[in-house]
Amino acid sequence: MEEDEEEDYMSDLFINLRQDVRPGLPMVRRMKEALQKEEKQKEANEKNRQKSIKEEEKERRDLVLKSALGNENKGFALLQKMGYKSGQALGKSGEGIVEPIPLNIKTGRSGLGHEELKKRKAEEKLENYRQKLHMKKQANEQAADQFSYQLFLNRIRFKNKQEERKMEGDLRKSQRACQQLDMQKDIDVPKETWYWLEPEEEDKKDEEDKEDECKNSDLSVSEKLHILTAYLREEHFYCIWCGTTYEDSKDLSSNCPGDSAADHD
């Protein structure tokens, strides 16, 4: 009897146990067994776990809402007495609703009106964000307009400065020509102090007197240029724009385009 109970080392069972002798296999087998045991334990815990009161209430509520009203419902029984049939729309002509008004069940712990307040705050936040974007856009547009206007003013100033420099050069040219033509006619003193170029004198007092005379004239460069060119045309029949001295006023008027730089352009 004892000999029969002793394991035969040449049996199939012993051979199957000894056939996987590769390194690492026992460890893998133990890990698989542990995972399977853990899964089984989780399933058992899930089955044995008691449902909470909220879960039970939800299940009962869902079950009741899914099931149609029966004869045991007093309201439904009254409707049937008045001729109502299941699936029929309410109303004398059947224009009413077919399904009952759905229930809006509140499951959270927040007070009444909290959702409306939350929605209103979200809308206010969105509106504030839109207003900020609008104000930022307006500020950028104003900055761009201001930059364009400033650039326009700078261009005008630069153009005016160039024109002023050109007029100053034309005035000096007219003063030089006036001095030469007056001296040819033995005129020693100019009609106006500024008709001639100011000589470089050592006497500072004379220079100050001439500066005072120029200041008292209160004439701009363009006004001086206009007066001096008219004097040259009338007195000497000379046009600084043409650079020509004409014989008389008739020759000047017939051959000279005009008395300004614009006429000669």
Coordinates of C-alpha atoms in Angstrom, one line a residue:
M1 CA 0.0 0.0 0.0
E2 CA 2.8 2.4 0.9
E3 CA 4.6 1.4 -2.2
D4 CA 1.5 2.3 -4.3
E5 CA 1.3 5.7 -2.6
E6 CA 5.0 6.5 -3.3
E7 CA 5.3 8.8 -6.4
D8 CA 6.7 7.2 -9.5
Y9 CA 9.5 9.4 -10.8
M10 CA 9.0 7.9 -14.3
S11 CA 5.3 8.8 -14.4
D12 CA 3.7 11.5 -16.8
L13 CA 3.0 13.9 -13.9
F14 CA 6.6 14.1 -12.8
I15 CA 7.7 14.5 -16.5
N16 CA 5.2 17.4 -17.0
L17 CA 6.4 19.2 -13.9
R18 CA 10.1 18.8 -15.0
Q19 CA 9.7 19.7 -18.7
D20 CA 10.0 23.6 -18.2
V21 CA 13.4 24.0 -16.7
R22 CA 14.3 27.3 -18.4
P23 CA 15.5 30.1 -16.1
G24 CA 12.9 32.8 -15.1
L25 CA 9.8 30.6 -15.8
P26 CA 8.9 29.9 -12.1
M27 CA 9.0 33.6 -11.4
V28 CA 6.6 34.4 -14.3
R29 CA 4.3 31.7 -13.3
R30 CA 4.1 33.0 -9.7
M31 CA 3.4 36.5 -11.0
K32 CA 0.5 35.3 -13.2
E33 CA -1.0 33.3 -10.3
A34 CA -0.8 36.4 -8.1
L35 CA -2.5 38.6 -10.7
Q36 CA -5.2 36.1 -11.2
K37 CA -5.7 35.8 -7.5
E38 CA -6.0 39.6 -7.2
E39 CA -8.6 39.8 -10.0
K40 CA -10.7 37.1 -8.3
Q41 CA -10.5 39.0 -5.0
K42 CA -11.7 42.2 -6.7
E43 CA -14.6 40.4 -8.2
A44 CA -15.5 38.9 -4.9
N45 CA -15.3 42.2 -3.1
E46 CA -17.5 43.9 -5.8
K47 CA -20.1 41.2 -5.4
N48 CA -20.1 41.3 -1.6
R49 CA -19.9 45.2 -1.4
Q50 CA -23.0 46.8 0.0
K51 CA -24.5 49.5 -2.1
S52 CA -24.8 53.0 -0.6
I53 CA -28.1 54.6 0.1
K54 CA -27.7 57.1 -2.8
E55 CA -26.9 54.3 -5.2
E56 CA -30.0 52.4 -4.1
E57 CA -32.2 55.5 -4.3
K58 CA -30.9 56.2 -7.8
E59 CA -31.5 52.6 -9.0
R60 CA -35.1 52.7 -7.6
R61 CA -35.7 56.1 -9.1
D62 CA -34.4 55.1 -12.5
L63 CA -36.5 51.9 -12.4
V64 CA -39.7 53.9 -11.6
L65 CA -39.1 56.6 -14.2
K66 CA -38.5 54.0 -16.9
S67 CA -41.7 52.1 -16.1
A68 CA -45.0 53.3 -17.5
L69 CA -47.9 54.3 -15.2
G70 CA -50.2 51.5 -14.3
N71 CA -53.8 51.2 -13.1
E72 CA -52.6 51.4 -9.5
N73 CA -51.8 55.1 -10.1
K74 CA -54.8 57.2 -9.1
G75 CA -54.1 59.9 -11.6
F76 CA -53.8 57.4 -14.4
A77 CA -57.0 55.7 -13.2
L78 CA -58.9 58.9 -13.3
L79 CA -57.7 59.6 -16.9
Q80 CA -58.9 56.2 -18.0
K81 CA -62.3 56.9 -16.5
M82 CA -62.5 60.0 -18.7
G83 CA -61.7 58.0 -21.8
Y84 CA -57.9 58.3 -21.9
K85 CA -55.9 55.5 -23.5
S86 CA -52.3 54.7 -23.0
G87 CA -50.1 56.4 -25.6
Q88 CA -52.8 59.0 -26.5
A89 CA -52.1 62.7 -26.4
L90 CA -53.8 64.8 -23.8
G91 CA -56.6 67.3 -24.7
K92 CA -60.0 67.1 -26.2
S93 CA -58.6 67.2 -29.7
G94 CA -55.4 65.4 -28.9
E95 CA -53.0 68.4 -29.2
G96 CA -51.4 68.0 -25.8
I97 CA -48.4 66.1 -24.7
V98 CA -48.0 62.3 -24.9
E99 CA -45.2 61.7 -22.4
P100 CA -45.3 63.1 -18.8
I101 CA -43.2 66.1 -18.0
P102 CA -39.7 64.9 -17.1
L103 CA -38.4 65.3 -13.6
N104 CA -35.4 67.5 -13.0
I105 CA -33.9 65.8 -10.0
K106 CA -31.4 67.7 -7.9
T107 CA -28.6 65.6 -6.7
G108 CA -26.1 68.2 -5.5
R109 CA -25.9 69.9 -2.2
S110 CA -26.0 73.5 -3.5
G111 CA -28.9 75.8 -2.7
L112 CA -31.7 76.8 -5.1
G113 CA -30.7 79.2 -7.8
H114 CA -27.0 78.3 -7.5
E115 CA -26.9 77.1 -11.1
E116 CA -28.5 80.3 -12.4
L117 CA -26.0 82.3 -10.4
K118 CA -23.1 80.3 -11.7
K119 CA -24.4 80.7 -15.2
R120 CA -24.8 84.5 -14.8
K121 CA -21.3 84.9 -13.4
A122 CA -19.9 82.9 -16.3
E123 CA -21.8 85.2 -18.8
E124 CA -20.5 88.3 -16.9
K125 CA -17.0 87.0 -17.0
L126 CA -17.3 86.4 -20.8
E127 CA -18.7 89.9 -21.3
N128 CA -15.9 91.5 -19.3
Y129 CA -13.4 89.6 -21.4
R130 CA -15.0 90.8 -24.6
Q131 CA -15.0 94.4 -23.4
K132 CA -11.3 94.1 -22.6
L133 CA -10.6 92.8 -26.1
H134 CA -12.7 95.6 -27.6
M135 CA -10.9 98.3 -25.5
K136 CA -7.5 96.8 -26.4
K137 CA -8.5 96.8 -30.1
Q138 CA -9.5 100.5 -29.8
A139 CA -6.3 101.4 -28.0
N140 CA -4.2 99.7 -30.8
E141 CA -6.2 101.5 -33.5
Q142 CA -5.8 104.9 -31.7
A143 CA -2.0 104.2 -31.4
A144 CA -1.8 103.4 -35.1
D145 CA -3.8 106.5 -36.0
Q146 CA -1.6 108.7 -33.8
F147 CA 1.5 107.2 -35.3
S148 CA 0.3 107.8 -38.8
Y149 CA -0.7 111.4 -37.9
Q150 CA 2.7 112.0 -36.3
L151 CA 4.5 110.6 -39.4
F152 CA 2.3 112.9 -41.6
L153 CA 3.3 115.9 -39.5
N154 CA 7.0 115.0 -39.6
R155 CA 6.8 114.8 -43.4
I156 CA 5.1 118.2 -43.6
R157 CA 7.8 119.7 -41.3
F158 CA 10.5 118.2 -43.4
K159 CA 9.0 119.5 -46.6
N160 CA 8.5 122.9 -45.1
K161 CA 12.0 123.0 -43.9
Q162 CA 13.3 122.0 -47.3
E163 CA 11.2 124.8 -48.9
E164 CA 12.4 127.3 -46.4
R165 CA 16.0 126.4 -47.1
K166 CA 15.4 126.8 -50.8
M167 CA 13.7 130.2 -50.3
E168 CA 16.7 131.3 -48.2
G169 CA 19.0 130.3 -51.0
D170 CA 16.9 132.2 -53.6
L171 CA 16.9 135.2 -51.3
R172 CA 20.7 135.3 -51.0
K173 CA 20.9 134.9 -54.8
S174 CA 18.5 137.8 -55.3
Q175 CA 20.4 140.0 -52.8
R176 CA 23.7 139.3 -54.5
A177 CA 22.2 140.1 -57.9
C178 CA 20.5 143.3 -56.5
Q179 CA 23.8 144.5 -55.1
Q180 CA 25.7 144.0 -58.3
L181 CA 23.0 145.6 -60.5
D182 CA 22.6 148.6 -58.1
M183 CA 26.3 149.2 -58.0
Q184 CA 26.4 149.1 -61.8
K185 CA 23.9 152.1 -61.7
D186 CA 26.2 153.8 -59.1
I187 CA 23.7 153.1 -56.2
D188 CA 25.8 153.0 -53.1
V189 CA 23.1 152.5 -50.5
P190 CA 20.4 149.8 -51.0
K191 CA 16.8 150.8 -51.0
E192 CA 16.3 148.6 -47.9
T193 CA 19.0 147.2 -45.7
W194 CA 18.2 143.6 -46.4
Y195 CA 18.2 144.2 -50.2
W196 CA 21.9 143.5 -50.2
L197 CA 24.0 140.8 -48.5
E198 CA 25.3 142.0 -45.2
P199 CA 29.0 142.6 -45.3
E200 CA 31.3 141.2 -42.6
E201 CA 32.1 144.2 -40.6
E202 CA 34.4 144.3 -37.6
D203 CA 32.3 146.9 -35.8
K204 CA 29.9 145.0 -33.7
K205 CA 27.8 148.0 -33.1
D206 CA 27.0 148.4 -36.8
E207 CA 26.0 144.7 -37.0
E208 CA 23.7 145.1 -34.0
D209 CA 22.1 148.1 -35.6
K210 CA 21.5 146.2 -38.8
E211 CA 20.1 143.2 -36.9
D212 CA 17.7 145.6 -35.1
E213 CA 16.6 147.0 -38.5
C214 CA 16.0 143.4 -39.8
K215 CA 14.0 142.5 -36.7
N216 CA 11.9 145.6 -37.0
S217 CA 11.0 144.8 -40.6
D218 CA 8.9 141.8 -39.4
L219 CA 9.1 140.2 -42.9
S220 CA 9.3 136.5 -43.5
V221 CA 11.8 135.0 -46.0
S222 CA 9.0 134.4 -48.6
E223 CA 7.8 138.1 -48.3
K224 CA 11.4 139.4 -48.7
L225 CA 11.9 137.2 -51.7
H226 CA 8.7 138.4 -53.3
I227 CA 9.5 142.1 -52.7
L228 CA 13.1 141.8 -53.9
T229 CA 12.3 139.9 -57.1
A230 CA 9.7 142.5 -57.9
Y231 CA 12.2 145.2 -57.4
L232 CA 14.7 143.5 -59.7
R233 CA 12.1 143.2 -62.4
E234 CA 10.9 146.8 -62.2
E235 CA 14.2 148.5 -61.5
H236 CA 16.7 146.4 -63.5
F237 CA 14.4 144.2 -65.8
Y238 CA 16.2 141.2 -64.3
C239 CA 14.6 137.8 -63.5
I240 CA 16.5 135.6 -61.1
W241 CA 14.7 132.5 -62.3
C242 CA 15.7 133.1 -65.9
G243 CA 19.1 134.6 -64.9
T244 CA 18.6 137.1 -67.7
T245 CA 18.6 140.9 -67.8
Y246 CA 16.0 142.1 -70.4
E247 CA 16.1 145.3 -72.4
D248 CA 12.9 146.8 -71.1
S249 CA 9.7 146.0 -69.3
K250 CA 8.0 145.0 -72.6
D251 CA 10.8 142.6 -73.4
L252 CA 10.6 141.2 -69.9
S253 CA 6.8 140.6 -70.0
S254 CA 6.9 139.0 -73.4
N255 CA 9.8 136.7 -72.9
C256 CA 9.8 135.9 -69.1
P257 CA 7.2 133.2 -68.1
G258 CA 6.5 134.9 -64.7
D259 CA 7.7 136.5 -61.5
S260 CA 7.9 133.3 -59.4
A261 CA 9.7 130.0 -59.3
A262 CA 6.4 128.2 -59.9
D263 CA 5.9 130.0 -63.1
H264 CA 9.3 128.9 -64.4
D265 CA 8.8 125.2 -63.4

